[in-house]
Coordinates of C-alpha atoms in Angstrom, one line a residue:
M1 CA 73.7 -12.0 5.6
N2 CA 75.1 -13.3 2.4
A3 CA 73.9 -15.9 0.1
T4 CA 75.5 -17.7 -2.8
P5 CA 72.7 -18.6 -5.3
I6 CA 72.9 -21.7 -7.4
P7 CA 73.2 -20.4 -11.0
A8 CA 70.4 -21.3 -13.3
S9 CA 72.6 -21.6 -16.4
S10 CA 74.1 -25.0 -15.7
K11 CA 73.2 -28.3 -14.2
S12 CA 76.7 -29.2 -13.4
A13 CA 78.3 -26.0 -12.1
L14 CA 77.2 -25.1 -8.6
T15 CA 79.1 -21.9 -7.9
G16 CA 78.5 -18.3 -7.0
S17 CA 76.3 -15.6 -8.4
S18 CA 77.2 -14.0 -11.8
E19 CA 76.8 -10.5 -10.4
K20 CA 80.1 -8.5 -10.1
C21 CA 81.7 -8.4 -6.7
P22 CA 83.1 -5.2 -5.4
I23 CA 86.7 -4.6 -6.6
V24 CA 88.1 -3.1 -3.5
T25 CA 87.5 -4.0 0.1
H26 CA 89.4 -3.7 3.4
A27 CA 92.6 -5.6 3.9
H28 CA 92.2 -9.3 4.9
V29 CA 95.2 -11.0 6.4
I30 CA 95.7 -14.7 7.1
E31 CA 98.7 -15.6 9.1
P32 CA 100.9 -18.2 7.4
Q33 CA 100.9 -21.4 9.4
Y34 CA 104.3 -22.6 8.1
P35 CA 106.0 -19.4 6.8
A36 CA 108.1 -19.7 3.7
A37 CA 108.2 -23.5 3.9
V38 CA 104.6 -23.9 2.9
D39 CA 102.8 -20.5 2.7
R40 CA 103.7 -16.9 2.7
Y41 CA 102.4 -13.3 2.7
V42 CA 101.2 -11.8 -0.5
D43 CA 101.4 -8.0 -0.1
L44 CA 98.7 -6.3 -2.2
G45 CA 99.0 -3.1 -0.2
R46 CA 102.0 -2.1 -2.4
F47 CA 99.5 -1.4 -5.2
Y48 CA 98.0 1.5 -3.3
D49 CA 99.2 5.1 -4.1
L50 CA 99.6 5.8 -0.4
T51 CA 100.4 9.5 -0.7
A52 CA 97.3 10.2 -2.8
A53 CA 95.1 8.0 -0.6
K54 CA 96.0 9.9 2.6
N55 CA 94.4 13.0 1.1
S56 CA 91.1 11.2 1.4
A57 CA 91.6 10.0 4.9
E58 CA 88.7 11.8 6.5
E59 CA 86.2 10.6 4.0
V60 CA 87.5 7.1 4.3
K61 CA 87.0 7.3 8.1
T62 CA 83.5 8.8 7.8
R63 CA 82.3 6.2 5.2
T64 CA 83.8 3.3 7.1
R65 CA 82.2 4.3 10.4
A66 CA 78.9 4.9 8.6
Y67 CA 78.7 1.5 6.9
K68 CA 79.7 -0.4 10.0
A69 CA 77.1 1.4 12.1
A70 CA 74.5 0.6 9.5
Y71 CA 75.4 -3.1 9.7
V72 CA 75.1 -3.0 13.5
R73 CA 71.5 -1.6 13.1
A74 CA 70.7 -4.3 10.6
Y75 CA 71.9 -7.1 12.9
H76 CA 70.0 -5.7 15.9
S77 CA 66.7 -5.5 13.8
L78 CA 67.2 -9.1 12.4
K79 CA 68.0 -10.4 15.9
A80 CA 64.8 -8.8 17.3
A81 CA 62.7 -10.1 14.4
R82 CA 64.1 -13.6 14.9
Q83 CA 63.3 -13.6 18.6
V84 CA 59.6 -12.6 17.9
E85 CA 59.4 -15.2 15.1
L86 CA 60.8 -18.0 17.3
D87 CA 58.2 -17.2 20.0
A88 CA 55.4 -17.6 17.4
V89 CA 56.9 -20.8 16.0
S90 CA 57.1 -22.3 19.5
F91 CA 53.5 -21.4 20.1
V92 CA 52.2 -23.0 16.9
S93 CA 54.4 -26.1 17.1
K94 CA 52.5 -27.2 20.3
S95 CA 49.4 -28.0 18.2
F96 CA 51.2 -29.4 15.2
D97 CA 50.1 -32.9 14.0
K98 CA 53.5 -34.5 13.5
E99 CA 52.1 -37.9 12.9
R100 CA 50.0 -36.6 10.0
L101 CA 53.1 -35.2 8.4
D102 CA 55.1 -38.3 9.1
R103 CA 52.6 -40.4 7.2
R104 CA 52.9 -38.0 4.2
V105 CA 56.7 -38.2 4.3
R106 CA 56.6 -42.0 4.4
G107 CA 54.4 -42.1 1.4
I108 CA 56.7 -39.7 -0.5
I109 CA 59.7 -41.8 0.3
A110 CA 57.9 -45.0 -0.8
R111 CA 56.9 -43.4 -4.2
E112 CA 59.9 -41.2 -5.1
L113 CA 62.8 -43.0 -3.6
R114 CA 62.1 -46.6 -4.4
G115 CA 65.2 -47.6 -6.4
R116 CA 68.8 -47.3 -5.5
G117 CA 70.8 -44.5 -7.1
N118 CA 74.2 -45.0 -8.8
Q119 CA 75.8 -42.0 -7.1
R120 CA 77.9 -41.6 -3.9
G121 CA 75.2 -40.2 -1.6
R122 CA 77.1 -37.0 -1.3
T123 CA 75.6 -33.8 0.3
T124 CA 76.4 -30.4 -1.1
R125 CA 75.2 -27.5 1.1
R126 CA 74.2 -24.2 -0.6
F127 CA 72.0 -21.3 0.4
L128 CA 69.2 -20.7 -2.0
G129 CA 68.7 -17.1 -1.0
S130 CA 68.7 -14.7 1.9
L131 CA 67.7 -11.2 3.0
T132 CA 69.7 -8.6 1.1
H133 CA 69.7 -4.8 0.5
K134 CA 67.3 -5.6 -2.3
G135 CA 64.9 -7.4 0.2
C136 CA 64.4 -11.2 0.2
I137 CA 65.9 -12.9 -2.8
W138 CA 65.3 -16.6 -3.4
R139 CA 66.7 -18.4 -6.5
F140 CA 63.9 -20.8 -7.2
D141 CA 64.9 -20.6 -10.8
S142 CA 67.8 -22.8 -9.9
V143 CA 65.3 -25.4 -8.6
D144 CA 63.4 -25.4 -11.9
V145 CA 66.6 -25.9 -13.9
L146 CA 67.8 -28.8 -11.9
C147 CA 64.5 -30.5 -11.0
S148 CA 61.3 -31.0 -13.1
K149 CA 59.3 -32.5 -10.2
V150 CA 58.8 -30.1 -7.2
Y151 CA 57.1 -30.8 -3.9
E152 CA 56.1 -27.6 -2.1
F153 CA 55.8 -27.5 1.7
A154 CA 53.5 -24.6 2.5
D155 CA 54.9 -23.8 5.9
T156 CA 54.4 -20.5 7.6
W157 CA 55.7 -21.7 11.0
E158 CA 59.0 -23.6 10.2
L159 CA 57.4 -27.0 10.7
A160 CA 59.0 -28.7 7.6
G161 CA 62.6 -29.1 8.9
G162 CA 62.1 -32.5 10.4
A163 CA 60.4 -33.8 7.2
L164 CA 63.2 -32.4 5.0
A165 CA 65.8 -34.0 7.2
R166 CA 64.1 -37.4 6.8
L167 CA 63.9 -37.0 3.0
H168 CA 67.6 -36.0 3.0
E169 CA 68.6 -39.0 5.0
A170 CA 66.6 -41.4 2.8
A171 CA 68.0 -40.0 -0.4
V172 CA 71.6 -40.3 0.8
E173 CA 71.0 -43.8 2.1
K174 CA 69.6 -44.7 -1.3
G175 CA 72.7 -43.5 -3.1
W176 CA 71.6 -40.1 -4.5
D177 CA 73.7 -37.0 -4.4
V178 CA 71.7 -34.1 -2.9
I179 CA 71.9 -30.3 -2.5
A180 CA 70.7 -29.3 1.0
C181 CA 69.7 -25.7 1.4
P182 CA 69.7 -24.5 5.0
S183 CA 68.0 -21.5 6.4
P184 CA 70.2 -18.4 6.3
E185 CA 69.2 -17.4 9.8
E186 CA 69.3 -20.9 11.3
P187 CA 71.8 -23.0 9.2
S188 CA 71.0 -26.1 11.3
R189 CA 67.5 -26.2 9.8
M190 CA 67.0 -27.3 6.2
E191 CA 64.6 -25.3 4.1
H192 CA 65.0 -26.9 0.7
L193 CA 66.3 -30.2 -0.7
L194 CA 67.3 -30.9 -4.3
I195 CA 68.0 -34.3 -5.7
P196 CA 69.2 -33.5 -9.3
G197 CA 69.8 -37.2 -10.2
L198 CA 66.0 -37.8 -9.9
E199 CA 65.1 -34.2 -11.0
L200 CA 63.2 -34.1 -7.7
A201 CA 63.0 -31.2 -5.3
F202 CA 61.3 -30.3 -2.0
V203 CA 61.0 -26.6 -1.3
T204 CA 59.5 -24.6 1.5
S205 CA 57.1 -21.7 0.8
C206 CA 56.1 -19.1 3.3
P207 CA 55.4 -15.3 3.3
G208 CA 58.5 -13.7 1.9
M209 CA 59.8 -17.0 0.4
D210 CA 57.1 -18.0 -2.1
Y211 CA 57.9 -20.7 -4.7
G212 CA 55.4 -18.9 -6.9
K213 CA 54.8 -21.7 -9.4
K214 CA 52.6 -24.7 -9.6
P215 CA 54.3 -27.6 -7.9
Y216 CA 53.9 -31.2 -8.7
R217 CA 52.4 -31.7 -5.2
R218 CA 51.7 -29.2 -2.4
V219 CA 51.8 -30.3 1.3
R220 CA 50.0 -27.8 3.5
L221 CA 51.6 -27.9 6.9
D222 CA 49.6 -24.9 8.1
A223 CA 46.5 -27.1 7.9
M224 CA 48.1 -29.6 10.3
T225 CA 47.9 -27.1 13.2
E226 CA 45.0 -26.2 15.3
T227 CA 46.1 -22.9 16.7
E228 CA 44.3 -20.5 19.0
G229 CA 45.5 -17.0 19.6
R230 CA 45.3 -16.0 15.9
S231 CA 45.3 -12.3 16.8
R232 CA 48.5 -12.7 18.7
L233 CA 50.1 -14.5 15.7
R234 CA 49.0 -11.7 13.4
F235 CA 50.5 -9.1 15.6
Q236 CA 53.8 -11.0 15.8
T237 CA 53.8 -11.5 12.0
R238 CA 53.4 -7.8 11.5
M239 CA 56.1 -7.1 14.0
V240 CA 58.6 -9.4 12.3
A241 CA 57.8 -7.8 8.9
L242 CA 58.4 -4.3 10.3
L243 CA 61.7 -5.3 11.9
R244 CA 63.0 -6.9 8.7
E245 CA 62.0 -3.8 6.8
E246 CA 64.2 -1.8 9.2
A247 CA 67.0 -4.3 8.6
V248 CA 66.7 -3.9 4.8
D249 CA 66.8 -0.1 5.2
A250 CA 70.0 -0.4 7.2
L251 CA 71.5 -2.8 4.6
I252 CA 70.7 -0.2 1.9
E253 CA 72.5 2.4 3.9
A254 CA 75.5 0.1 4.5
K255 CA 75.8 -0.6 0.8
R256 CA 75.5 3.0 -0.2
N257 CA 78.4 4.0 2.2
H258 CA 80.5 1.0 1.2
D259 CA 80.1 1.8 -2.5
A260 CA 81.1 5.4 -1.8
L261 CA 84.1 4.1 0.1
E262 CA 85.2 2.0 -2.9
A263 CA 84.8 5.0 -5.1
V264 CA 87.2 6.8 -2.9
Y265 CA 89.8 4.0 -3.0
N266 CA 89.5 3.0 -6.7
P267 CA 91.6 5.8 -8.2
Y268 CA 94.5 5.0 -5.8
V269 CA 94.8 1.3 -6.8
D270 CA 97.0 -0.1 -9.5
F271 CA 94.7 -2.8 -10.8
D272 CA 97.0 -3.8 -13.6
G273 CA 99.6 -4.6 -10.9
V274 CA 97.0 -6.5 -8.8
R275 CA 96.0 -8.6 -11.9
A276 CA 99.6 -9.3 -12.8
Q277 CA 100.3 -10.5 -9.2
A278 CA 97.2 -12.6 -9.2
A279 CA 98.3 -14.3 -12.4
L280 CA 101.7 -14.9 -10.9
E281 CA 100.3 -16.5 -7.8
A282 CA 97.9 -18.6 -9.8
G283 CA 100.7 -19.9 -11.9
R284 CA 102.8 -20.7 -8.8
L285 CA 99.9 -22.7 -7.2
L286 CA 99.1 -24.6 -10.4
S287 CA 102.7 -25.5 -10.8
Y288 CA 102.4 -27.5 -7.6
L289 CA 99.6 -29.6 -9.1
G290 CA 101.7 -30.7 -12.0

């Protein structure tokens, strides 16, 4: 999985991470829909020293196979973890007091979303984090930069999605621009909601995704369930954690082999030529806007 964190350095710029991206990757080709008349090929392959690169063909093949195999292992582990997790979520949701949460949400809307906003009610979608080769990374620092008032939903069993959807709908209807942060493993389910115009945020906390600071208010969704079968849930939780650890190990191996692959390619690339071509293409595109 990949996540684009919201940078903590600016309240206006909602772009990608400041970390350096890999310089070299495999070729990506998009077919022109209207060749020459509208779009065209840009051949960056001409900046390879093909003769020199062929001398490393065996290492390129070995590293490529290795990182792809590691990604397959990671995906299998994540899929298995998610299946176990969804079974536990389904079990717990049967005893969830939805009416109790509904009352809390109505109260929050009445208090925090009373007046109308002067914005367009636009929704921007951003991932706030994900599982990476470094483990789970969540950019709650972005929340603190954008929002001074934070409601935390303590939610081990993915019960907050409906409440966040209602808060999202109410904020947009009131004329506030929002940042909706979906779950990386289930993008249809919202995990966090930011309303920068009100400096108001609603975040989900659970094991592995802990807000870690004192919120303005905490809503304990776990207390709204009356679950039996605690031993079963503890077993499933441990199983999910172990499977995700396996996935992280596989992602570490994938990155190690991909980095090694880039190290093989880098000496055979004319980066000055690539940068010059990029500047030429940027200038051509900008000329159309004039």
